[in-house]
Coordinates of N, CA and C in Angstrom, one line a residue:
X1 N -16.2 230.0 -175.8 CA -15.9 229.2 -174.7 C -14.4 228.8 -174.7
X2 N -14.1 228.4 -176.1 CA -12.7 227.9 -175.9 C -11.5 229.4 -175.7
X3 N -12.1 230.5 -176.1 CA -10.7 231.8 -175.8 C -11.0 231.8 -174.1
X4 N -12.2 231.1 -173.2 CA -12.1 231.6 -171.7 C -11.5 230.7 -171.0
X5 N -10.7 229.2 -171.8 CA -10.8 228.0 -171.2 C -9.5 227.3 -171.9
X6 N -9.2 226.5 -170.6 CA -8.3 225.2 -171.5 C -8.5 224.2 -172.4
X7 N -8.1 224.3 -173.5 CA -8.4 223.2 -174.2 C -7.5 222.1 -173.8
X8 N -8.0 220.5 -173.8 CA -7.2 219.9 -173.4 C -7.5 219.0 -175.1
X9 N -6.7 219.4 -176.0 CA -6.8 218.9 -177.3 C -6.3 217.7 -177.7
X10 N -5.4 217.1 -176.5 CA -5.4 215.4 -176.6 C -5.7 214.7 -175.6
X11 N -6.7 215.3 -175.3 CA -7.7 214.0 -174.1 C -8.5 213.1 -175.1
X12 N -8.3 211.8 -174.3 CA -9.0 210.8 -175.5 C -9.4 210.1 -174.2
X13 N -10.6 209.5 -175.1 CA -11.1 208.4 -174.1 C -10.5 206.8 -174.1
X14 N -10.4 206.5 -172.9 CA -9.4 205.7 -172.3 C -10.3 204.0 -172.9
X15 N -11.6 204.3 -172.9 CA -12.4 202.8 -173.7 C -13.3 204.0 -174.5
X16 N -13.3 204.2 -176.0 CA -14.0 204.9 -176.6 C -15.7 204.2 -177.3
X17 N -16.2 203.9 -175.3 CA -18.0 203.2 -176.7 C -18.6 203.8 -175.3
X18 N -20.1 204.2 -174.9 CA -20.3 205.2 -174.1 C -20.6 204.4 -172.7
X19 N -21.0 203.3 -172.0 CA -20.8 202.9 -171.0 C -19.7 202.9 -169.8
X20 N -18.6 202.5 -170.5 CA -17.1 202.2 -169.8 C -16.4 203.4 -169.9
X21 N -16.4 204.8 -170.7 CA -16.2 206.2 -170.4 C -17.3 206.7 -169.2
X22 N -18.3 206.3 -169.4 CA -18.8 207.1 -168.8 C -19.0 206.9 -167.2
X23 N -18.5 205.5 -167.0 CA -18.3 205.0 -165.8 C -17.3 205.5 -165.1
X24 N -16.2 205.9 -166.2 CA -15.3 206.6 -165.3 C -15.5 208.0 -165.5
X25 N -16.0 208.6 -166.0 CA -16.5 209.9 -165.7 C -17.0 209.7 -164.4
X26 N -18.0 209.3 -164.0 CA -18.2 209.1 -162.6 C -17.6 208.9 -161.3
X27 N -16.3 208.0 -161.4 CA -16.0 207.4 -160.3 C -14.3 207.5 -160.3
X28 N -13.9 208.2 -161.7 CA -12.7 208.6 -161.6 C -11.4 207.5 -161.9
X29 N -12.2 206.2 -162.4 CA -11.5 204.9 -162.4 C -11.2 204.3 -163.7
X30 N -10.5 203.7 -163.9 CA -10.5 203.0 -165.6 C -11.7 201.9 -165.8
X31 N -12.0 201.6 -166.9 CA -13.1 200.8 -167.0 C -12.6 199.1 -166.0
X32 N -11.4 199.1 -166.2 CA -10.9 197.9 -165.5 C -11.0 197.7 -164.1
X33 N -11.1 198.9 -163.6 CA -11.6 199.3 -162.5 C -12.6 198.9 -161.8
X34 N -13.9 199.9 -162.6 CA -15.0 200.2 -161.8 C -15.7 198.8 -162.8
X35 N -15.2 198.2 -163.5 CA -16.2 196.8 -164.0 C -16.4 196.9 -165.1
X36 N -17.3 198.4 -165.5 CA -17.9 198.4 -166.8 C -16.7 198.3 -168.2
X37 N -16.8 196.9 -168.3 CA -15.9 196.6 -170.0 C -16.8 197.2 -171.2
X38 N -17.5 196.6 -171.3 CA -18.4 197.4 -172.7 C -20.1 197.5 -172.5
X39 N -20.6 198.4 -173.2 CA -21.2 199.0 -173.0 C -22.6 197.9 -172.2
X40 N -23.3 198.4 -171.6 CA -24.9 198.4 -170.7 C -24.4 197.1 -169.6
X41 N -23.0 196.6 -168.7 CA -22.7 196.5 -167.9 C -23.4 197.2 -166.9
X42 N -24.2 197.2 -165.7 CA -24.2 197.8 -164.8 C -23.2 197.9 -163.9
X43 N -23.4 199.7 -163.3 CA -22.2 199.9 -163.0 C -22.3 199.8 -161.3
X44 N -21.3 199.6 -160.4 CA -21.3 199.0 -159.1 C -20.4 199.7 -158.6
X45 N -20.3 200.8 -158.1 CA -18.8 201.4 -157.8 C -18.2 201.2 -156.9
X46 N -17.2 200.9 -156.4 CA -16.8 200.5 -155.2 C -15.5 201.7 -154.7
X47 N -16.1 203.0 -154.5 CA -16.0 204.2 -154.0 C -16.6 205.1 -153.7
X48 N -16.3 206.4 -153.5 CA -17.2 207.8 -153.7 C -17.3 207.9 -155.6
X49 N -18.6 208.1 -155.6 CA -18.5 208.8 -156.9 C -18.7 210.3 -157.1
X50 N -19.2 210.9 -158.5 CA -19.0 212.2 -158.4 C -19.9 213.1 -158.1
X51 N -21.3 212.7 -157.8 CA -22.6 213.0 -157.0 C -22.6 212.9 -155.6
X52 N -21.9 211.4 -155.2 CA -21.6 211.3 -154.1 C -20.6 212.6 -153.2
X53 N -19.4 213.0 -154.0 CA -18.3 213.4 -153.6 C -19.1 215.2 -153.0
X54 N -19.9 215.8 -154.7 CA -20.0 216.9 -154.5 C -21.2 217.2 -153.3
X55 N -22.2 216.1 -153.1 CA -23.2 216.5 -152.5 C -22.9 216.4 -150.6
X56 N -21.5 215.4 -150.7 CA -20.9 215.5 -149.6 C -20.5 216.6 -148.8
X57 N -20.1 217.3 -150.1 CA -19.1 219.0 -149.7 C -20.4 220.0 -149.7
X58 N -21.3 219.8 -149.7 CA -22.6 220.9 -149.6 C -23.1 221.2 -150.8
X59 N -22.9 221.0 -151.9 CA -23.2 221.1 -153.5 C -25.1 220.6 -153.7
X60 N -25.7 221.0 -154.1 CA -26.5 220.9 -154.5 C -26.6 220.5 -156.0
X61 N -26.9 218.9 -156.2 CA -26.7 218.2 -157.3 C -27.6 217.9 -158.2
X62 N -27.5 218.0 -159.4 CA -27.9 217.6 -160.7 C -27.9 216.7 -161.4
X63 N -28.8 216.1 -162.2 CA -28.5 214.9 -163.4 C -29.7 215.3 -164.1
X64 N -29.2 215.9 -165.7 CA -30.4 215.9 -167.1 C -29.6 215.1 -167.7
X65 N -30.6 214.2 -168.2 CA -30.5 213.1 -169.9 C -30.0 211.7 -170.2
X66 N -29.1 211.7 -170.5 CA -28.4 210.4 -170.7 C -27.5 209.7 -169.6
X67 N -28.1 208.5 -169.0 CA -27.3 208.0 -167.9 C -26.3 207.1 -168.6
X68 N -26.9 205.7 -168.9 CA -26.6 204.6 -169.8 C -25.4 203.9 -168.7
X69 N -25.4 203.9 -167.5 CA -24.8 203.0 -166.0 C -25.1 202.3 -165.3
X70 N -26.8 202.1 -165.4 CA -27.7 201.1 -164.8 C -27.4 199.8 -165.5
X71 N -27.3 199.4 -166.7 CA -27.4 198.5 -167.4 C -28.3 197.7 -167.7
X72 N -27.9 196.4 -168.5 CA -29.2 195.9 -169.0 C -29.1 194.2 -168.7
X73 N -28.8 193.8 -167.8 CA -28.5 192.3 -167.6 C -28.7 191.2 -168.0
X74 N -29.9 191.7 -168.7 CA -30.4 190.3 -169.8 C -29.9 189.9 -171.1
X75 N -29.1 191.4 -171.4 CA -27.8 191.0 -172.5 C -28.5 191.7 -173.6
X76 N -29.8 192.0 -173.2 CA -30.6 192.5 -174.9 C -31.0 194.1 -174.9
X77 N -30.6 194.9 -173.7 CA -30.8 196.2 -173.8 C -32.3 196.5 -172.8
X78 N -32.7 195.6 -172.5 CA -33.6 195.4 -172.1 C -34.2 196.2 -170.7
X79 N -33.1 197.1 -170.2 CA -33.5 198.0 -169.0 C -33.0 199.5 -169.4
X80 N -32.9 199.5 -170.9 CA -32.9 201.0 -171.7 C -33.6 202.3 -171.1
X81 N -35.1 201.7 -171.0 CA -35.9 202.3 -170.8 C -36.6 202.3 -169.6
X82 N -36.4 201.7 -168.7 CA -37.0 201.2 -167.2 C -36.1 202.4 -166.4
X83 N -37.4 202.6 -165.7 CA -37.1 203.1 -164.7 C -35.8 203.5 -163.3
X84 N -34.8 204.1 -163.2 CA -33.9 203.6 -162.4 C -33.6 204.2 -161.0
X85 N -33.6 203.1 -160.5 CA -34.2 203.4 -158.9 C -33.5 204.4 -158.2
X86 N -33.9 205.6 -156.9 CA -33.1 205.8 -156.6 C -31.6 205.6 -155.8
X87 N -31.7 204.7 -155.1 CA -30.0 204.4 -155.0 C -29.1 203.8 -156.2
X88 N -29.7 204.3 -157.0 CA -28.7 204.0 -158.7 C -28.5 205.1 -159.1
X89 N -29.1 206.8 -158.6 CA -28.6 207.9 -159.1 C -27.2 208.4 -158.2
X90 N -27.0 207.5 -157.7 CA -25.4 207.8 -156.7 C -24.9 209.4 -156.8
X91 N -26.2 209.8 -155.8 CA -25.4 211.2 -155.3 C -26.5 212.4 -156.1
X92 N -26.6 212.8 -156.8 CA -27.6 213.0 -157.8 C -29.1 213.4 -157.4
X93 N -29.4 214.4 -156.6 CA -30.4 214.6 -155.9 C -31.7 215.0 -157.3
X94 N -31.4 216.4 -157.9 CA -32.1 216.5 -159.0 C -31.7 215.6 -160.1
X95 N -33.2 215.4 -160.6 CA -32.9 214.3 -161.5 C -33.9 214.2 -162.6
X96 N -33.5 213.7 -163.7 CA -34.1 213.9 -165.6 C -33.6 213.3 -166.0
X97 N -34.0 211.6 -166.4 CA -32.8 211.0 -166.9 C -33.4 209.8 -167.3
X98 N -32.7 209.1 -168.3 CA -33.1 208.1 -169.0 C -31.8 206.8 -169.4
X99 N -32.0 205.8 -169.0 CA -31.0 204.8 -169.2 C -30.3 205.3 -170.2
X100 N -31.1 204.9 -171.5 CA -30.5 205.3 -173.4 C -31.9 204.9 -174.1
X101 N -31.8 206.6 -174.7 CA -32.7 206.4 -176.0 C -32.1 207.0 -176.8
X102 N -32.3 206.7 -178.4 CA -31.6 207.5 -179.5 C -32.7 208.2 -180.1
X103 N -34.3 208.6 -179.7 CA -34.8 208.6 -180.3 C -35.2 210.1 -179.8
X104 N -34.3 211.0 -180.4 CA -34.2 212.1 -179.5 C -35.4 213.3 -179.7
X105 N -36.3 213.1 -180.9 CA -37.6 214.0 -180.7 C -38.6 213.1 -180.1
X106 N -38.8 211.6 -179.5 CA -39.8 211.6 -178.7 C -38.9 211.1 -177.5
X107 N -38.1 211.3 -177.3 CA -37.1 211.1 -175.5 C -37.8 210.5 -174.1
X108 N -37.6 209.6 -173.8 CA -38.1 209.8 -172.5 C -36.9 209.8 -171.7
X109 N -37.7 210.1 -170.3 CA -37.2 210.7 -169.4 C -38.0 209.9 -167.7
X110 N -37.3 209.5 -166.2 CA -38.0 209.8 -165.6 C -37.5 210.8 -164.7
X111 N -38.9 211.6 -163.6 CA -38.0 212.4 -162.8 C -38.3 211.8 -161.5
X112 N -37.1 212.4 -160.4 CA -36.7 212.0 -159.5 C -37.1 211.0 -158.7
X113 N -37.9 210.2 -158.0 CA -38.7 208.7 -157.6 C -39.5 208.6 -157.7
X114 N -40.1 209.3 -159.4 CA -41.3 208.9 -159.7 C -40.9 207.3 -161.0
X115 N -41.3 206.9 -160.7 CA -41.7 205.6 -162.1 C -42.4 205.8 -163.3
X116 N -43.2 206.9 -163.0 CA -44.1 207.4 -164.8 C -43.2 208.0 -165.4
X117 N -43.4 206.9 -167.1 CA -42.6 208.0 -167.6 C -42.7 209.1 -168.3
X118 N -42.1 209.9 -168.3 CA -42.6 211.4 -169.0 C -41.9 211.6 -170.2
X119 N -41.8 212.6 -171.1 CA -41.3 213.2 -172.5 C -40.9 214.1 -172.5
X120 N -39.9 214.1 -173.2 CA -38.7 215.6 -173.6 C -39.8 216.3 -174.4
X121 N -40.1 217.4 -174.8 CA -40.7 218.2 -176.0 C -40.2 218.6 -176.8
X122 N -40.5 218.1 -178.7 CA -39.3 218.5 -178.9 C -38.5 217.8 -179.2
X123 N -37.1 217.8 -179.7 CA -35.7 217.6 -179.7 C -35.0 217.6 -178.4
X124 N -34.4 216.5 -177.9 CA -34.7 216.4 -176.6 C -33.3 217.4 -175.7
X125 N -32.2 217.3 -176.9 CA -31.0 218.7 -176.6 C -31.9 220.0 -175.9
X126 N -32.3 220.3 -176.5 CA -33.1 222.1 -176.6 C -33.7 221.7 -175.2
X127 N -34.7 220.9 -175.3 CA -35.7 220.6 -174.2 C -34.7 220.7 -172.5
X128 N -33.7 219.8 -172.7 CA -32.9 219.4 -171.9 C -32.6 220.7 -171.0
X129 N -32.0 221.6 -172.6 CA -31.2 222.6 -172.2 C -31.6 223.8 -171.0
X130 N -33.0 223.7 -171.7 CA -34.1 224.5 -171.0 C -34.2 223.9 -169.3
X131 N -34.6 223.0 -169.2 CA -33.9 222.3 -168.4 C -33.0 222.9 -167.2
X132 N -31.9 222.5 -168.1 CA -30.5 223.0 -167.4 C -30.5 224.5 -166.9
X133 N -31.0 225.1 -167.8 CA -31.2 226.3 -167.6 C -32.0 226.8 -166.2
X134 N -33.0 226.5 -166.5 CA -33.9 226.5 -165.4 C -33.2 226.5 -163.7
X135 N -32.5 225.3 -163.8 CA -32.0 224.8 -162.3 C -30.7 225.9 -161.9
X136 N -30.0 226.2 -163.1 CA -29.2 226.9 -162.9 C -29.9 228.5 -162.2
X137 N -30.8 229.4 -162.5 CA -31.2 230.0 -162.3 C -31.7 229.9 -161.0
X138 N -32.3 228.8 -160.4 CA -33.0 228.6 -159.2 C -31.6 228.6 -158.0
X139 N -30.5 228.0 -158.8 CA -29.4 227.7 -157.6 C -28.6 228.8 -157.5
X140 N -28.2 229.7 -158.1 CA -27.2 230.7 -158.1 C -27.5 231.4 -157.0
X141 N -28.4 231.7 -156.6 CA -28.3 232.5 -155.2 C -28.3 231.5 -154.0
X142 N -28.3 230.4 -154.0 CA -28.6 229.5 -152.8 C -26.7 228.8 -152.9
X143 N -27.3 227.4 -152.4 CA -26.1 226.8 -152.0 C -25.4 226.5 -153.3
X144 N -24.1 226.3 -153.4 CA -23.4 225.9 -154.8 C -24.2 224.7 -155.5
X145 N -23.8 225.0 -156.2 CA -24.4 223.7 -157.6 C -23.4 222.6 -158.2
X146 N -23.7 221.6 -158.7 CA -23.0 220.9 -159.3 C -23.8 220.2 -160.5
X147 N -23.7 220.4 -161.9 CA -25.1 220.2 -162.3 C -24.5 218.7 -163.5
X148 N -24.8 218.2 -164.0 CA -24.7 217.4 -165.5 C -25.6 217.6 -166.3
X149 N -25.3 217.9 -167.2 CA -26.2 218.1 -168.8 C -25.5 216.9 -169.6
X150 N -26.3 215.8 -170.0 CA -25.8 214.7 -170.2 C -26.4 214.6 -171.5
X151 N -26.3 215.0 -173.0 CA -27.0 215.1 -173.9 C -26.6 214.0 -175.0
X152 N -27.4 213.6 -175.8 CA -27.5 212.1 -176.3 C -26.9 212.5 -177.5
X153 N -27.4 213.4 -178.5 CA -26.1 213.9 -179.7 C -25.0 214.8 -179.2
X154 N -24.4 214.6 -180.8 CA -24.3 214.1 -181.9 C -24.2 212.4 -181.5
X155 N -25.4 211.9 -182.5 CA -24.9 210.3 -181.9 C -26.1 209.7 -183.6
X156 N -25.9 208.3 -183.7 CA -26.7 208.1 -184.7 C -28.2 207.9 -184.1
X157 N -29.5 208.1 -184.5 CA -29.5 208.0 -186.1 C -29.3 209.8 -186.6
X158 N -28.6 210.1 -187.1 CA -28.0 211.2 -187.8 C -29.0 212.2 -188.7
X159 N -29.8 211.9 -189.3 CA -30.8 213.0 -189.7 C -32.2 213.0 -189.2
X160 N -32.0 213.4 -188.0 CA -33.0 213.7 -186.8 C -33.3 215.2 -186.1
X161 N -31.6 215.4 -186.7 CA -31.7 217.0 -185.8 C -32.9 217.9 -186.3
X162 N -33.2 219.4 -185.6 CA -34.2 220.0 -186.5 C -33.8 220.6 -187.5
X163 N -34.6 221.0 -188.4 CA -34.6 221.2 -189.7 C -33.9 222.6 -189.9
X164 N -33.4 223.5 -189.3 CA -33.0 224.7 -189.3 C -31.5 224.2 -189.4
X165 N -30.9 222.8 -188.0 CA -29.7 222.4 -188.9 C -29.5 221.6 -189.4
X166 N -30.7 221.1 -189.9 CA -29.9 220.0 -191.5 C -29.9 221.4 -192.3
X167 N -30.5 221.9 -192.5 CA -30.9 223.2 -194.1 C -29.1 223.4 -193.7
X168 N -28.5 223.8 -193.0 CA -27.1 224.1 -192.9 C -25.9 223.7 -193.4
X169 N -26.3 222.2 -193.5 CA -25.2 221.6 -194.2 C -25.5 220.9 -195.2
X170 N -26.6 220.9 -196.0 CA -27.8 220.3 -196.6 C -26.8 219.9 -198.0
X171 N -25.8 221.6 -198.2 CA -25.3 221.8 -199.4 C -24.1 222.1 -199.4
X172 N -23.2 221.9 -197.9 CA -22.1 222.3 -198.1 C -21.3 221.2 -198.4
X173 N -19.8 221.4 -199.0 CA -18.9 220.5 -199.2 C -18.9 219.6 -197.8
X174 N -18.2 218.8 -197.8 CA -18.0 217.7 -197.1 C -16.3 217.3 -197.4
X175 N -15.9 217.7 -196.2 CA -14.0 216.5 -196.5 C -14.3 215.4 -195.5
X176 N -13.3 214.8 -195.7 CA -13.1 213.5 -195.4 C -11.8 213.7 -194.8
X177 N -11.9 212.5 -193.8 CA -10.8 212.2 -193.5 C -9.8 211.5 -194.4
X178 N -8.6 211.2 -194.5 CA -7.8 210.3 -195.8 C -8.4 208.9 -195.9
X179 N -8.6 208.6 -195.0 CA -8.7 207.1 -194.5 C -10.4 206.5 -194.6
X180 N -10.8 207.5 -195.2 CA -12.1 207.0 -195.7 C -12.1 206.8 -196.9
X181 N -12.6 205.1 -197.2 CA -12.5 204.9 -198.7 C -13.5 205.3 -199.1
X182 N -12.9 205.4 -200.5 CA -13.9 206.3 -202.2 C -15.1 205.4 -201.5
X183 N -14.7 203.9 -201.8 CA -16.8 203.5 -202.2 C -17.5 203.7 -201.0
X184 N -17.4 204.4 -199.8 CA -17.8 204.8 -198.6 C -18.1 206.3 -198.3
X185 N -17.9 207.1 -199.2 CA -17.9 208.3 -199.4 C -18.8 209.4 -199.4
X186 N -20.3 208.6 -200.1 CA -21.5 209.1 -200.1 C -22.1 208.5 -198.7
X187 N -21.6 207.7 -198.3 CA -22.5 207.5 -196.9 C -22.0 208.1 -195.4
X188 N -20.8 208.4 -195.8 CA -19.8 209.0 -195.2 C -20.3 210.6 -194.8
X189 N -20.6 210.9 -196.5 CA -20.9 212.8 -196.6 C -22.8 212.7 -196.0
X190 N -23.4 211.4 -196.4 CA -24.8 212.1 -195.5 C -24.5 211.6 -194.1
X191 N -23.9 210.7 -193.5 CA -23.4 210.7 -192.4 C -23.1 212.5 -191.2
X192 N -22.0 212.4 -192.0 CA -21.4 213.6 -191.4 C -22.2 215.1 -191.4
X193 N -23.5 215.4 -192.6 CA -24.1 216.2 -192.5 C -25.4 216.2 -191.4
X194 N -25.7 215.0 -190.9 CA -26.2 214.8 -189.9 C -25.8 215.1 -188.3
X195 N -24.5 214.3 -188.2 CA -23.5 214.3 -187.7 C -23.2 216.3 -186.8
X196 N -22.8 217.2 -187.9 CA -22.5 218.1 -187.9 C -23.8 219.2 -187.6
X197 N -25.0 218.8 -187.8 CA -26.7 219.6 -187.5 C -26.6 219.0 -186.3
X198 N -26.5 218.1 -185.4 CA -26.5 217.6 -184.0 C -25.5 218.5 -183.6
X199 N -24.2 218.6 -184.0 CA -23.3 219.3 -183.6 C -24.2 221.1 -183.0
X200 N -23.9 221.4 -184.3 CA -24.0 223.2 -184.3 C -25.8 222.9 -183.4
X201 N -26.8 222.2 -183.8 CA -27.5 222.5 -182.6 C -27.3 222.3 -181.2
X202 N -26.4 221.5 -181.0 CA -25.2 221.7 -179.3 C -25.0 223.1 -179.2
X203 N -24.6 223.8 -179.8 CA -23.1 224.9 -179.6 C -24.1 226.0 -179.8
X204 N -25.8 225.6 -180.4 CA -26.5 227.1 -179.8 C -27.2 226.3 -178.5
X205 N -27.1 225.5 -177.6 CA -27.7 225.2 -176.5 C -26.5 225.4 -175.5
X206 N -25.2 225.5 -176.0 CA -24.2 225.6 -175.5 C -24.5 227.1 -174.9
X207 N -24.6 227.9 -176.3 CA -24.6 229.6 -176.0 C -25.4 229.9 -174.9
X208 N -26.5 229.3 -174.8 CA -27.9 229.4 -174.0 C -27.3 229.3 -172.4
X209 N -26.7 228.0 -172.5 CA -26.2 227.8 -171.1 C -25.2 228.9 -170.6
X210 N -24.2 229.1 -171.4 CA -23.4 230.5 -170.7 C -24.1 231.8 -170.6
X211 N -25.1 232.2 -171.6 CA -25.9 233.4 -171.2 C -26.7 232.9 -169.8
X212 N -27.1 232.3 -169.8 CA -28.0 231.7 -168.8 C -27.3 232.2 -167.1
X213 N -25.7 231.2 -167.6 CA -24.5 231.7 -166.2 C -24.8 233.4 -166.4
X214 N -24.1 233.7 -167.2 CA -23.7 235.7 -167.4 C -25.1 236.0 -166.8
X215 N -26.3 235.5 -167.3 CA -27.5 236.4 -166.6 C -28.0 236.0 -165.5
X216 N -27.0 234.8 -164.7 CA -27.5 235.0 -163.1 C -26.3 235.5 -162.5
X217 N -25.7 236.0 -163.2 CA -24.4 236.5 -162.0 C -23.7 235.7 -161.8
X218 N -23.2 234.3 -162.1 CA -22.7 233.0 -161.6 C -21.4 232.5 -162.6
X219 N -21.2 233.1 -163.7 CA -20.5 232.8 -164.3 C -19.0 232.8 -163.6
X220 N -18.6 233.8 -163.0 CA -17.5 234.2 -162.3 C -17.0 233.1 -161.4
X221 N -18.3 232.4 -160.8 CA -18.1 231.7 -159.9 C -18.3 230.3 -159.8
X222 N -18.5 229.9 -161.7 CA -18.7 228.6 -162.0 C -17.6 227.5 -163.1
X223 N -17.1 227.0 -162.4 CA -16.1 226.2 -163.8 C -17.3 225.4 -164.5
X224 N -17.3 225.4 -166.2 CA -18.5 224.8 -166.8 C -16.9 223.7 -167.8
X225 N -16.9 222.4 -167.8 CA -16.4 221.4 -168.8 C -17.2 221.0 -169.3
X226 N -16.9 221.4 -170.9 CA -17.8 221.0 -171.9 C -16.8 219.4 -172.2
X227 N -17.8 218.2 -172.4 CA -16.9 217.1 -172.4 C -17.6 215.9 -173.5
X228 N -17.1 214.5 -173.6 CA -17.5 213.8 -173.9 C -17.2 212.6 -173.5
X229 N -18.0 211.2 -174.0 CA -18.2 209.9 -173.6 C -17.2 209.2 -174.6
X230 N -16.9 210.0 -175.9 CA -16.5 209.3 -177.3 C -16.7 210.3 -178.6
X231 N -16.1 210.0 -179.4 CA -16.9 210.8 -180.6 C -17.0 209.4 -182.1
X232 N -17.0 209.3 -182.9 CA -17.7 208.4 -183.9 C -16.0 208.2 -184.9
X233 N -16.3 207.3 -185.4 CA -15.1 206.9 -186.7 C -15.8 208.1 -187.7
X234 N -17.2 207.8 -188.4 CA -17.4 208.5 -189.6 C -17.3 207.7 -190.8
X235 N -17.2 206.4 -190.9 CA -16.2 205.3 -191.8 C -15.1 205.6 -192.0
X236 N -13.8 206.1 -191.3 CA -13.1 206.0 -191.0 C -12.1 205.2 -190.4

């Protein structure tokens, strides 16, 4: 992906905790902006956003997984899991998605204006991907697409991934950053091997998605940004 693409290797996020990034992923605005200061603020935008923008231009739009924009007003997390209506998918016609769960082998999920909630199968990346996949395939001969794959790792709790990549790093060395201190070190290295099994199971759902483009013919004619909300200290 990175020999076909720009890397933009000092993009940083402008509020690094996932609400107030991700709001401006949306609406193109600083957190100062669009409202959301820290995280499960609901978000209120007071523009076009980026569902709105594409489905304007004739795009046929997407949302899988992690929203975390609705918020939680009672201050305790408390609309994590609730259902979110549709004039809160702003623009977003297909839809798979869940406020925030961390609890990525039993996931929920709802779809489009239904209120029941339903389950990822599975690890809910892979499940997702399949997913993604799926829509992609259906759209490539019709109208353009605009899709989100909004995936919840690498995120804690860290040894959750499936077992094909913990065995991966089970036994490899571990560096550190400088700035992690010695007595933090063992929680640091099972950290990070968690951390890193979330990762590499991304980057084969990653592969999936580009074969997926190459085998409907769409690749040519699709910009894919692989991106993020934040990434973690590490005890750092």
């Amino acid at each position: 992906l990175e020999k076909q693409s720009v890397n933009f290797t000092n993009a940083i996020s402008g509020c690094p905790v996932c609400c107030p990034q991700r709001g401006s992923l949306l609406t193109g605005q600083y957190p100062l902006t669009h409202g959301v200061i820290v995280n499960d603020v609901e978000l209120t935008p007071n523009g076009p956003t980026l569902g709105e923008t594409f489905r304007k231009s004739g795009y046929s739009t997407g949302y899988i997984g992690k929203w975390h924009v609705y918020g939680s007003p009672d201050g305790h997390y408390g609309r994590r899991l609730s259902f979110i209506p549709p004039e809160k998918h702003f623009g977003f016609d297909y839809w798979k998605a869940c406020e925030c769960s961390h609890d990525y082998n039993h996931s929920l999920y709802y779809e489009g204006t239904d209120p029941t909630p339903k389950y990822w199968p599975g690890y809910d990346a892979i499940a997702q991907t399949d997913d993604a996949c799926q829509f992609i395939e259906r759209h490539t001969s019709a109208e353009p697409f605009m899709l989100v794959l909004s995936l919840g790792p690498p995120h804690f709790p860290y040894a959750t991934a499936p077992e094909r990549y913990q065995a991966m790093y089970r036994n490899r060395e571990i560096q550190f950053r400088p700035n992690v201190p010695p007595d933090m070190r063992k929680t640091a290295s099972d950290d990070l091997r968690g951390y890193y099994a979330h990762m590499a199971a991304l980057d084969d759902c990653m592969d999936r998605l580009l074969k997926t483009l190459d085998r409907s013919h769409a690749a040519d004619d699709t910009i894919v940004i692989f991106t993020s909300d934040h990434g973690d200290m590490m005890l750092s």
